[in-house]
Structure formats: structure tokens, C-alpha cells
Amino acid sequence: MINNIDNNLLDKIVSLAKRRGFVYQGSEIYGGLAGTWDYGPLGVALKNNIKHSWWNKFVDSREDMYGLDSAILMNQRVWETSGHVGGFNDPLVEDLKTNKRYRADHLLEDGGVDVTNMSAEDMDAHIKEKKVLSPDGNPLGDVKQFNMMLKTEMGAVQDSASISYLRPETAQGIFVNFKNIVDSFHPKLPFGIAQIGKAFRNEITPRDFIFRVREFEQMEIEYFVRESDWEKHFEYFKDEMLEWMDEIGLDMNKVHDVEIGDGDRAHYSKRTVDFEFEYPFGQKELYGLAYRTNYDLTKHDEATGAKLGYLDQETNERFIPHVIEPSLGVDRTVLALLLSAYTEDEMGGETRVFLKFKPSIAPYKVAVFPLLKNKPELIEKAREVYGKIKAEIPQTLWDDNGNIGKRYRRQDEIGTPLCVTVDFDSLEDDTVTLRDRDTGKQERIALDTITDHIKKIVSGS
Ligand code: ATP
């Protein structure tokens, strides 16, 4: 069995994703728009399963977590206070001939230079000293700091007050609602606020499919703790994140946690661990876990006078809580899951491709088909079976296109764990064939127990 040892793996994934309706290029019929991708029916289902699984583990099954859905557009002062207007920059360098722009750190890394702890000035000096050229072989200009926030304007009057930004992280929406949550729910420390939503970054060079895009989705928690407890909670969330990654079926042999050194952390962080994944284009960030201290709440408190402290009822002490932040990208999860699940093997003397998704994550849990599509009595029976299963398992698919072999291949390629076929015997004895994606094995199951049988397999019990 071949699994992930293929140099063209990313190309295969991109083409499967398009062919089967997971991910399409954004604005494709207009020639595309760099750094944007559209999720088709299967991609949406996969993303929803990922988000539900995360929300279920980190919010619904706990008592100390509060959900939030804050606005993408925020008062521009939020981003001044948080340091994003001044400091959310990437080093940009331009090819002097073609005017193509590159991320200076990526360009140097691709050329084998270790950019750890290098500032933009260091990169500039290195490029000049070593006469580093662009990928097209041309000289490069000065390294400049490029702000990654996407700016927009609101309202009919065009002045500096109308500026807003598409949020580059969901976190700030949480910080500015801290007081609202405290006032409405009076939570006791430690507690967290969780949010899933879109974030936007004007990446200089979006690349590697849905890995680095300009519009993406984040799942973030700000977990508020006493300063003295931060290390304990940091370790706790590190374990919880690893547990969740395993739960959704990421290839854990490809996940590595990496301690981020002093010079490479974001301006607000005192400790950061990145969870990196071995993508076909290298080992790169999947998620981040940061100790943001009480930086953000303190800054917002100072800027607004909104009194963002927490009053400890027992000690009567007032202080600004510290924060542990697990930050996860939905799109990178989709990519890492596709890469983890992609498998090729031999079945019936042919090479087949299948996505070995865990049933909980698979876009469809089961597909139902009639053996032949031109026999009304078979269709009628199969429709009845389909309706019965779908009533209890909504992610059930009807498929009567092509012959049965083609349908199995198609379901394998989209990672459907089970297929149910209604044949002539079904009309006589009320049994159906249940076929397992991974082994190809088939068994006869009585119709009155089929839904429970599928439910058991899908829930892993
Ligand atoms: P990178 O170093 O890869 O640019 P980052 O360190 O800037 O990432 P964070 O600010 O920690 O990323 O963002 C939290 C999470 O959001 C990341 O771990 C990732 O899953 C996701 N993410 C960030 N930028 C992008 C992007 N451009 N495209 C897709 N997902 C992203």
C-alpha cells in the first residue's frame, strides 16, 4: 500500500479536490484570484465536521468555555491598540526587473539560509552582501516591512475615520468582548472564550494550495488564567490539542511540536509552541499555541478605560488575567487531513485511490445505491432504504450514476466509509450488501438492523 510517499502528492490532492468537489480555485472562470479558494459541497461538509468536532470538544463538553461570533469589521483603533497597525508585518523584497514581490525570509529559506532570529535589516544586509538574486535570476531591491492587514473603507464619507480592516485574527474580537462575557455570566477564573470565523491576511506570496491563503478560517480560544498558573494551563492545552488532532485522524507521525525561539515569536507572546505538519512542500506550521500574557487586555484597558480587570470574589483582588491561546486554522486542517487520508492500494487487480477519513470526519458516512438504475422495482426499494437511513444519518448520499464498480471507486475517492447496495435479493429477503471502504469486504445485513449497524460503525463503537 502506498501512503503519502509520493512526490506528486500535492498535485494529486489538488486535482482530486477539484474533480470531486472539495475545493475549487476562487473566481476560476475569471482567471482566479490569488490566495482564494472556494469550498464545494464535500469541502463544506468536511469543514463543518472539523468545526463541529472542535466546538464539541472545546466548548460544548466543558463548563468553562463561552462561545462567541464577533464582527469581522472592527473599530480601527482595535488594531492600533493590539499592535497590528504598527507591527503585523512581513519582510517584502521586489525583483527589480519583473517587479514580482517575494517574502524575503521565504526566498532566503528556499536558498538554504537559516533565517531564525533574522530581522528585516539582517535579511536586507544578507541579500546585498551575498548578491542574492530573485528566482528569475534578477537583482533584488531593499527589504521593506509590508503590513499584512487588508484595509477597507466603510460608509459614504471618505476620510481617515472610514478606514477599517478585515480582521487578521479572530482573537481581538474575543478581547474586546471580555467585559461583556464577564458582566453577563460572571465566570470564575480560569475560563475561556472560543470563536470560529474568517480571518484575512494580505500574504505577499500565497502558495501551496490552501496552506497559505489570503482568506481563511480560524478556530481560536483565549483561555483566561491567573499569571501564576500559566505554565500549567499551557501544558494542558498542548495535550488537548494533540488529543484532538489524533481524534480527527491526522497522521500523528507527521505532527511535531516546535518551541519558538525568542526572536521569532509574535510581539505579544512570552512562549509559543507551533505544531508543525510534514506537508509535501516541507515541515511547516499547522497550529499555534501561545502564552499572550495579559498584553492584549492591558492595552485595550489602557486605550479605552473600559476596566478590563477581573475581580476575584474570594480575595477581593482586582487584576488583568493572563491568556493561553490555542489557535487553529481550518484550511490547514483540511489540507493536513487530505494528506493524512490519501491512500493508494491495489484492489481487483487495479490501482485505487481512497481517502481513509475517520467516519466522524468523512463528508458522507454512507452511500446507498440500487444495483441497476433501469429497474424501477430496485430503484423504489433502494429509495426506501436511502430514506430510512438518511432520516437518522443525515450525511447519507444517494448514488445511481454509472455501474457499481464506478460508484465504489467514486465513494472511495471521497472517503465514504460504507456503501449499501440494494439488489434483486433485497426484494425477496429484505437484506442489503454493506461494503467497507478500507477492506472492500462485503456482508449481507438485514434491513431492519442496517441503520443501527451503520451507526455503530460510524460512531466507532
Ligand atoms: P505562518 O507563520 O505560517 O504565516 P502564523 O504564525 O502567522 O503562520 P498565526 O498568526 O499563529 O499564524 O495564526 C494561527 C493559525 O491560523 C495558524 O496556525 C494557521 O493554522 C492559520 N493561518 C495563519 N495564516 C494563514 C494563512 N495565510 N492561510 C491559511 N491559514 C493560516
Coordinates of C-alpha atoms and ligand atoms in Angstrom, one line a residue:
M1 CA 0.0 0.0 0.0
I2 CA 1.3 3.4 -0.9
N3 CA 0.6 6.1 1.6
N4 CA 2.0 9.6 1.3
I5 CA 5.4 8.6 -0.2
D6 CA 4.7 10.3 -3.4
N7 CA 6.4 13.3 -4.7
N8 CA 3.4 14.5 -6.7
L9 CA 1.1 14.0 -3.7
L10 CA 0.1 17.7 -3.6
D11 CA -0.8 17.7 -7.3
K12 CA -2.9 14.6 -6.8
I13 CA -4.7 16.1 -3.9
V14 CA -5.4 19.4 -5.7
S15 CA -6.8 17.5 -8.7
L16 CA -8.9 15.1 -6.6
A17 CA -10.2 18.1 -4.5
K18 CA -11.4 19.8 -7.7
R19 CA -12.6 16.7 -9.5
R20 CA -14.7 15.5 -6.6
G21 CA -16.0 18.9 -5.3
F22 CA -13.9 19.5 -2.2
V23 CA -12.0 22.7 -3.2
Y24 CA -12.1 24.9 -6.3
Q25 CA -9.9 27.8 -7.3
G26 CA -11.5 31.1 -6.3
S27 CA -13.1 33.1 -9.1
E28 CA -11.9 30.4 -11.5
I29 CA -13.8 31.4 -14.6
Y30 CA -12.3 34.9 -14.3
G31 CA -8.8 33.5 -14.2
G32 CA -8.8 33.1 -10.5
L33 CA -7.9 35.4 -7.6
A34 CA -4.5 34.7 -5.9
G35 CA -4.8 33.3 -2.4
T36 CA -8.5 32.5 -2.5
W37 CA -10.2 29.1 -2.8
D38 CA -13.9 28.0 -2.8
Y39 CA -15.1 25.0 -0.9
G40 CA -17.5 22.8 -2.9
P41 CA -20.2 20.5 -1.3
L42 CA -17.7 18.0 0.0
G43 CA -15.3 20.6 1.3
V44 CA -18.1 22.3 3.2
A45 CA -19.1 19.0 4.7
L46 CA -15.5 18.3 5.7
K47 CA -15.0 21.8 7.2
N48 CA -18.3 21.5 9.1
N49 CA -17.3 18.2 10.6
I50 CA -13.9 19.6 11.6
K51 CA -15.5 22.7 13.2
H52 CA -18.2 20.6 15.0
S53 CA -15.7 18.3 16.4
W54 CA -13.5 21.1 17.7
W55 CA -16.5 23.0 19.1
N56 CA -17.8 19.9 20.7
K57 CA -14.5 19.1 22.4
F58 CA -13.5 22.6 23.4
V59 CA -16.8 24.3 24.1
D60 CA -19.9 22.1 24.4
S61 CA -18.4 19.3 26.5
R62 CA -16.9 21.8 29.0
E63 CA -18.4 24.1 31.6
D64 CA -15.7 26.8 31.5
M65 CA -15.9 27.8 27.8
Y66 CA -18.1 30.6 26.3
G67 CA -18.8 30.8 22.6
L68 CA -18.6 34.0 20.6
D69 CA -19.2 35.2 17.0
S70 CA -17.9 38.7 16.8
A71 CA -17.9 41.0 13.7
I72 CA -15.2 40.7 11.2
L73 CA -15.0 44.5 10.8
M74 CA -13.9 46.3 14.0
N75 CA -13.1 49.8 15.0
Q76 CA -9.7 50.7 13.5
R77 CA -8.4 51.7 17.0
V78 CA -8.6 48.0 18.0
W79 CA -5.8 47.2 15.6
E80 CA -3.7 50.2 16.6
T81 CA -4.0 49.1 20.2
S82 CA -3.3 45.4 19.5
G83 CA -0.1 46.4 17.7
H84 CA -1.2 45.1 14.3
V85 CA -1.2 48.5 12.5
G86 CA 2.4 49.1 13.6
G87 CA 3.8 45.6 13.8
F88 CA 1.9 43.0 11.8
N89 CA 4.5 43.0 9.0
D90 CA 6.2 40.5 6.7
P91 CA 9.6 41.3 5.1
L92 CA 9.0 42.1 1.4
V93 CA 11.5 42.2 -1.4
E94 CA 11.0 43.1 -5.0
D95 CA 12.6 41.7 -8.2
L96 CA 13.9 45.0 -9.8
K97 CA 13.3 43.8 -13.3
T98 CA 9.9 42.0 -13.2
N99 CA 8.6 43.8 -10.1
K100 CA 7.4 40.5 -8.7
R101 CA 7.3 40.5 -4.9
Y102 CA 8.6 37.9 -2.6
R103 CA 8.8 37.2 1.1
A104 CA 12.4 37.8 1.9
D105 CA 12.5 35.2 4.6
H106 CA 11.0 32.6 2.3
L107 CA 13.3 33.5 -0.5
L108 CA 16.3 33.1 1.8
E109 CA 15.0 29.9 3.3
D110 CA 14.4 28.4 -0.1
G111 CA 18.1 29.2 -0.8
G112 CA 19.1 27.2 2.3
V113 CA 19.7 30.2 4.6
D114 CA 18.7 29.8 8.3
V115 CA 16.5 32.9 8.9
T116 CA 15.9 32.2 12.6
N117 CA 16.1 35.4 14.6
M118 CA 16.9 37.5 11.4
S119 CA 15.3 40.9 11.3
A120 CA 14.3 42.6 8.1
E121 CA 17.5 44.7 8.3
D122 CA 19.6 41.5 8.7
M123 CA 17.9 40.0 5.6
D124 CA 18.5 43.2 3.6
A125 CA 22.2 43.1 4.6
H126 CA 22.5 39.4 3.7
I127 CA 20.9 39.8 0.3
K128 CA 23.2 42.8 -0.5
E129 CA 26.3 41.1 0.8
K130 CA 25.7 37.7 -0.9
K131 CA 24.2 39.3 -4.0
V132 CA 21.1 37.1 -3.7
L133 CA 19.0 37.0 -6.9
S134 CA 15.3 36.5 -7.5
P135 CA 14.0 33.1 -8.6
D136 CA 14.1 34.6 -12.2
G137 CA 17.8 35.5 -11.8
N138 CA 17.4 39.2 -11.4
P139 CA 18.7 41.6 -8.8
L140 CA 16.6 42.4 -5.8
G141 CA 15.6 45.8 -4.2
D142 CA 15.6 46.7 -0.5
V143 CA 13.8 44.6 2.1
K144 CA 10.8 46.5 3.3
Q145 CA 8.3 45.9 6.0
F146 CA 4.9 45.1 4.5
N147 CA 1.7 45.3 6.6
M148 CA -0.4 42.2 6.1
M149 CA -3.8 43.6 7.1
L150 CA -6.4 44.0 4.4
K151 CA -7.6 47.6 4.5
T152 CA -11.1 48.6 3.6
E153 CA -13.3 51.6 3.8
M154 CA -16.7 51.9 5.4
G155 CA -19.6 54.4 4.8
A156 CA -20.1 57.1 2.2
V157 CA -17.6 59.6 3.5
Q158 CA -14.1 59.0 2.5
D159 CA -11.7 60.1 5.3
S160 CA -9.3 58.6 7.8
A161 CA -12.3 57.8 10.1
S162 CA -13.8 55.5 7.4
I163 CA -10.8 53.1 7.4
S164 CA -11.4 49.6 8.7
Y165 CA -9.5 46.3 8.4
L166 CA -10.7 42.8 7.7
R167 CA -9.5 41.1 10.9
P168 CA -6.2 39.2 10.6
E169 CA -7.1 37.1 13.6
T170 CA -10.3 36.3 15.4
A171 CA -8.6 36.8 18.8
Q172 CA -9.2 40.6 19.1
G173 CA -13.0 40.1 18.8
I174 CA -12.6 38.0 21.9
F175 CA -10.6 40.5 23.9
V176 CA -13.0 43.4 23.1
N177 CA -15.9 41.2 24.4
F178 CA -14.1 40.1 27.5
K179 CA -16.0 42.5 29.7
N180 CA -19.4 41.6 28.1
I181 CA -18.9 37.9 28.9
V182 CA -17.8 38.7 32.4
D183 CA -20.8 41.0 33.0
S184 CA -23.3 38.6 31.6
F185 CA -22.0 35.3 33.0
H186 CA -19.8 36.1 36.0
P187 CA -17.4 33.3 35.1
K188 CA -14.7 32.2 37.6
L189 CA -11.1 32.0 36.5
P190 CA -9.9 30.1 34.7
F191 CA -12.4 30.3 31.8
G192 CA -12.2 30.6 28.1
I193 CA -13.9 32.3 25.2
A194 CA -14.0 30.4 21.9
Q195 CA -14.7 31.6 18.4
I196 CA -14.7 30.2 14.9
G197 CA -14.6 32.7 12.0
K198 CA -12.9 34.1 8.9
A199 CA -9.6 36.0 9.1
F200 CA -7.8 37.8 6.3
R201 CA -4.1 38.4 5.6
N202 CA -2.6 40.1 2.6
E203 CA 0.0 37.4 2.2
I204 CA 2.8 38.5 -0.1
T205 CA 3.0 35.2 -1.8
P206 CA 0.0 32.9 -1.2
R207 CA 1.1 29.4 -2.1
D208 CA 0.9 25.7 -1.6
F209 CA -2.9 25.2 -2.3
I210 CA -4.9 26.1 0.8
F211 CA -1.9 26.3 3.1
R212 CA -1.1 30.0 2.7
V213 CA -4.2 31.9 1.6
R214 CA -5.5 35.4 2.0
E215 CA -8.9 34.5 3.3
F216 CA -9.1 31.6 5.8
E217 CA -10.9 30.4 8.8
Q218 CA -9.6 30.1 12.4
M219 CA -10.8 28.3 15.5
E220 CA -9.4 30.2 18.5
I221 CA -9.7 30.2 22.2
E222 CA -8.5 32.8 24.7
Y223 CA -8.2 31.0 28.0
F224 CA -8.0 33.4 30.9
V225 CA -5.9 32.4 33.8
R226 CA -4.0 33.7 36.9
E227 CA -0.5 34.6 35.9
S228 CA 1.0 32.1 38.4
D229 CA -0.9 29.3 36.7
W230 CA 0.0 29.9 33.1
E231 CA 2.5 27.1 32.7
K232 CA 0.1 24.5 33.9
H233 CA -2.6 25.6 31.5
F234 CA -0.2 25.9 28.6
E235 CA 0.8 22.2 29.1
Y236 CA -2.8 21.2 29.4
F237 CA -3.8 22.8 26.2
K238 CA -0.8 21.4 24.4
D239 CA -2.1 17.9 25.4
E240 CA -5.7 18.7 24.5
M241 CA -4.7 20.0 21.0
L242 CA -2.7 16.8 20.4
E243 CA -5.6 14.7 21.5
W244 CA -7.9 16.5 19.2
M245 CA -5.6 16.1 16.2
D246 CA -5.4 12.4 16.9
E247 CA -9.2 12.2 17.3
I248 CA -9.9 13.7 13.9
G249 CA -7.4 11.4 12.2
L250 CA -4.3 13.5 11.4
D251 CA -1.3 11.3 10.8
M252 CA 0.4 11.9 14.2
N253 CA 3.7 10.7 12.8
K254 CA 3.8 13.8 10.7
V255 CA 2.9 16.2 13.6
H256 CA 5.7 17.8 15.5
D257 CA 5.7 20.4 18.3
V258 CA 8.4 23.1 17.9
E259 CA 9.4 25.6 20.6
I260 CA 9.6 29.0 19.0
G261 CA 12.7 31.0 20.0
D262 CA 12.8 34.5 21.5
G263 CA 13.4 36.4 18.3
D264 CA 10.8 34.6 16.2
R265 CA 7.7 35.0 18.5
A266 CA 4.9 37.4 17.8
H267 CA 5.3 40.7 19.7
Y268 CA 2.7 39.7 22.4
S269 CA 4.0 36.2 23.2
K270 CA 6.2 35.0 26.0
R271 CA 6.1 31.4 24.9
T272 CA 4.9 29.8 21.7
V273 CA 4.8 26.2 20.6
D274 CA 4.0 25.6 16.9
F275 CA 2.5 22.3 15.9
E276 CA 4.1 21.6 12.5
F277 CA 3.0 19.1 9.9
E278 CA 5.1 17.4 7.3
Y279 CA 3.5 18.7 4.1
P280 CA 4.9 17.6 0.8
F281 CA 6.4 21.0 0.5
G282 CA 8.2 20.8 3.9
Q283 CA 7.5 20.8 7.6
K284 CA 5.5 23.9 8.3
E285 CA 3.1 25.4 10.8
L286 CA -0.3 23.7 11.3
Y287 CA -1.4 25.4 14.6
G288 CA 0.0 27.6 17.2
L289 CA -0.2 27.7 21.0
A290 CA 0.8 31.0 22.6
Y291 CA 1.1 32.5 26.0
R292 CA 0.0 36.0 25.3
T293 CA 0.5 37.2 28.9
N294 CA -2.0 40.0 29.7
Y295 CA -0.7 42.1 26.9
D296 CA -3.9 42.5 24.9
L297 CA -6.4 43.1 27.7
T298 CA -3.9 45.6 29.3
K299 CA -3.5 47.5 26.1
H300 CA -7.3 47.6 25.5
D301 CA -7.9 48.6 29.1
E302 CA -5.4 51.5 28.7
A303 CA -6.7 52.6 25.4
T304 CA -10.4 52.6 26.3
G305 CA -10.5 53.0 30.1
A306 CA -13.1 50.1 29.9
K307 CA -11.8 48.5 33.1
L308 CA -11.0 45.1 31.7
G309 CA -9.9 43.6 35.1
Y310 CA -11.2 40.6 36.9
L311 CA -12.4 40.8 40.5
D312 CA -11.6 37.8 42.5
Q313 CA -14.6 37.4 44.8
E314 CA -12.7 35.5 47.4
T315 CA -9.6 37.6 47.8
N316 CA -11.3 40.9 46.6
E317 CA -8.3 41.4 44.4
R318 CA -8.6 43.0 41.0
F319 CA -6.2 42.1 38.2
I320 CA -6.0 41.6 34.5
P321 CA -5.9 37.9 33.7
H322 CA -3.3 36.3 31.6
V323 CA -4.1 34.3 28.4
I324 CA -3.3 31.0 26.8
E325 CA -4.2 30.9 23.2
P326 CA -4.7 27.8 21.1
S327 CA -5.0 29.0 17.5
L328 CA -6.0 26.6 14.7
G329 CA -6.6 27.1 11.0
V330 CA -9.5 25.3 9.5
D331 CA -8.0 25.3 6.0
R332 CA -4.7 23.9 7.1
T333 CA -6.6 21.2 8.9
V334 CA -8.4 20.3 5.7
L335 CA -5.1 20.1 3.9
A336 CA -3.4 18.0 6.6
L337 CA -6.4 15.7 6.7
L338 CA -6.5 15.2 3.0
L339 CA -2.7 14.4 3.1
S340 CA -3.2 12.1 6.0
A341 CA -6.1 10.3 4.5
Y342 CA -4.8 9.9 0.9
T343 CA -4.1 6.3 0.2
E344 CA -3.4 4.2 -2.9
D345 CA -3.7 0.4 -3.0
E346 CA -4.5 -2.5 -5.3
M347 CA -8.0 -3.8 -5.5
G348 CA -9.3 -6.3 -8.0
G349 CA -6.0 -6.0 -9.9
E350 CA -6.3 -2.2 -10.3
T351 CA -4.8 0.7 -8.5
R352 CA -7.4 2.5 -6.5
V353 CA -7.3 5.8 -4.6
F354 CA -9.1 6.3 -1.4
L355 CA -9.4 8.8 1.4
K356 CA -9.1 7.0 4.6
F357 CA -11.0 9.5 6.7
K358 CA -12.2 8.6 10.1
P359 CA -16.0 8.1 9.8
S360 CA -16.6 11.1 12.2
I361 CA -14.8 13.4 9.7
A362 CA -15.9 11.9 6.4
P363 CA -18.2 14.2 4.4
Y364 CA -20.6 11.3 3.9
K365 CA -20.9 8.4 6.2
V366 CA -22.7 6.1 3.8
A367 CA -23.8 5.9 0.2
V368 CA -26.9 4.0 -1.0
F369 CA -27.4 2.6 -4.5
P370 CA -29.6 0.4 -6.5
L371 CA -27.6 -2.4 -8.2
L372 CA -29.0 -1.3 -11.6
K373 CA -30.5 2.0 -12.4
N374 CA -33.0 0.9 -15.1
K375 CA -35.1 -1.4 -12.9
P376 CA -38.0 0.5 -11.3
E377 CA -38.6 -2.0 -8.5
L378 CA -34.9 -1.8 -7.5
I379 CA -34.9 2.0 -7.5
E380 CA -38.1 2.1 -5.4
K381 CA -36.7 -0.3 -2.8
A382 CA -33.3 1.5 -2.8
R383 CA -35.1 4.9 -2.3
E384 CA -36.9 3.4 0.6
V385 CA -33.7 2.2 2.2
Y386 CA -32.0 5.5 1.5
G387 CA -34.8 7.5 3.1
K388 CA -34.8 5.3 6.2
I389 CA -31.0 5.6 6.7
K390 CA -30.9 9.3 5.9
A391 CA -33.7 10.1 8.4
E392 CA -31.2 9.0 11.1
I393 CA -27.9 9.7 9.5
P394 CA -28.2 13.0 7.5
Q395 CA -24.7 12.6 5.8
T396 CA -26.1 9.8 3.6
L397 CA -25.7 10.0 -0.1
W398 CA -27.8 8.6 -3.0
D399 CA -25.8 7.5 -6.0
D400 CA -27.1 5.8 -9.1
N401 CA -24.5 7.1 -11.7
G402 CA -22.5 4.6 -13.8
N403 CA -22.0 1.0 -12.9
I404 CA -21.5 -0.4 -9.4
G405 CA -17.7 -0.6 -9.8
K406 CA -17.5 3.1 -10.7
R407 CA -19.7 4.0 -7.8
Y408 CA -17.4 2.2 -5.3
R409 CA -14.4 4.0 -6.8
R410 CA -16.1 7.3 -6.5
Q411 CA -17.1 6.7 -2.9
D412 CA -13.6 5.6 -2.1
E413 CA -12.2 8.7 -3.6
I414 CA -14.4 11.0 -1.4
G415 CA -13.7 8.8 1.7
T416 CA -17.2 7.4 2.3
P417 CA -16.6 4.6 4.8
L418 CA -19.6 2.5 3.8
C419 CA -21.8 1.7 0.8
V420 CA -25.2 -0.1 0.8
T421 CA -26.3 -1.8 -2.4
V422 CA -29.9 -2.9 -3.0
D423 CA -30.1 -5.8 -5.4
F424 CA -32.7 -8.4 -6.5
D425 CA -32.2 -10.5 -3.4
S426 CA -33.2 -7.4 -1.3
L427 CA -36.6 -7.6 -2.9
E428 CA -37.0 -11.2 -1.8
D429 CA -35.4 -11.3 1.7
D430 CA -35.1 -7.7 2.9
T431 CA -31.3 -7.8 3.2
V432 CA -28.7 -5.5 1.6
T433 CA -25.0 -5.6 0.9
L434 CA -22.8 -3.4 3.1
R435 CA -19.3 -2.7 1.7
D436 CA -16.4 -1.5 3.7
R437 CA -14.2 1.2 2.1
D438 CA -10.8 0.1 3.6
T439 CA -11.0 -3.6 3.0
G440 CA -13.6 -3.8 0.2
K441 CA -15.3 -6.6 2.1
Q442 CA -19.0 -7.1 1.7
E443 CA -21.6 -8.6 4.0
R444 CA -25.3 -9.1 3.9
I445 CA -27.3 -7.2 6.6
A446 CA -31.0 -7.4 7.4
L447 CA -32.8 -4.2 6.5
D448 CA -34.4 -3.8 9.9
T449 CA -30.9 -3.6 11.6
I450 CA -29.0 -1.7 8.9
T451 CA -29.3 1.8 10.3
D452 CA -28.2 0.7 13.8
H453 CA -25.4 -1.3 12.2
I454 CA -24.1 1.7 10.3
K455 CA -24.4 4.0 13.3
K456 CA -22.3 1.6 15.4
I457 CA -19.5 1.6 12.8
V458 CA -19.7 5.3 12.2
S459 CA -19.5 6.2 15.9
G460 CA -16.6 3.8 16.4
S461 CA -18.4 1.6 18.9
Ligands
ATP1 P1 2.7 31.4 9.2 O1 4.0 31.5 10.0 O2 2.6 30.1 8.5 O3 2.4 32.6 8.4 P2 1.4 32.4 11.5 O4 2.4 32.0 12.6 O5 1.4 33.8 11.0 O6 1.5 31.4 10.3 P3 -0.7 32.5 13.4 O7 -0.7 34.0 13.4 O8 -0.2 31.8 14.5 O9 0.0 32.0 12.0 O10 -2.2 32.1 13.0 C1 -2.8 31.0 13.7 C2 -3.2 29.9 12.7 O11 -4.0 30.4 11.6 C3 -2.1 29.2 12.0 O12 -1.5 28.2 12.8 C4 -2.7 28.6 10.8 O13 -3.4 27.4 11.1 C5 -3.7 29.7 10.4 N1 -3.2 30.6 9.4 C6 -2.4 31.7 9.6 N2 -2.1 32.3 8.4 C7 -2.8 31.6 7.4 C8 -2.9 31.7 6.0 N3 -2.3 32.7 5.4 N4 -3.5 30.7 5.4 C9 -4.1 29.7 6.0 N5 -4.1 29.6 7.3 C10 -3.4 30.5 8.1

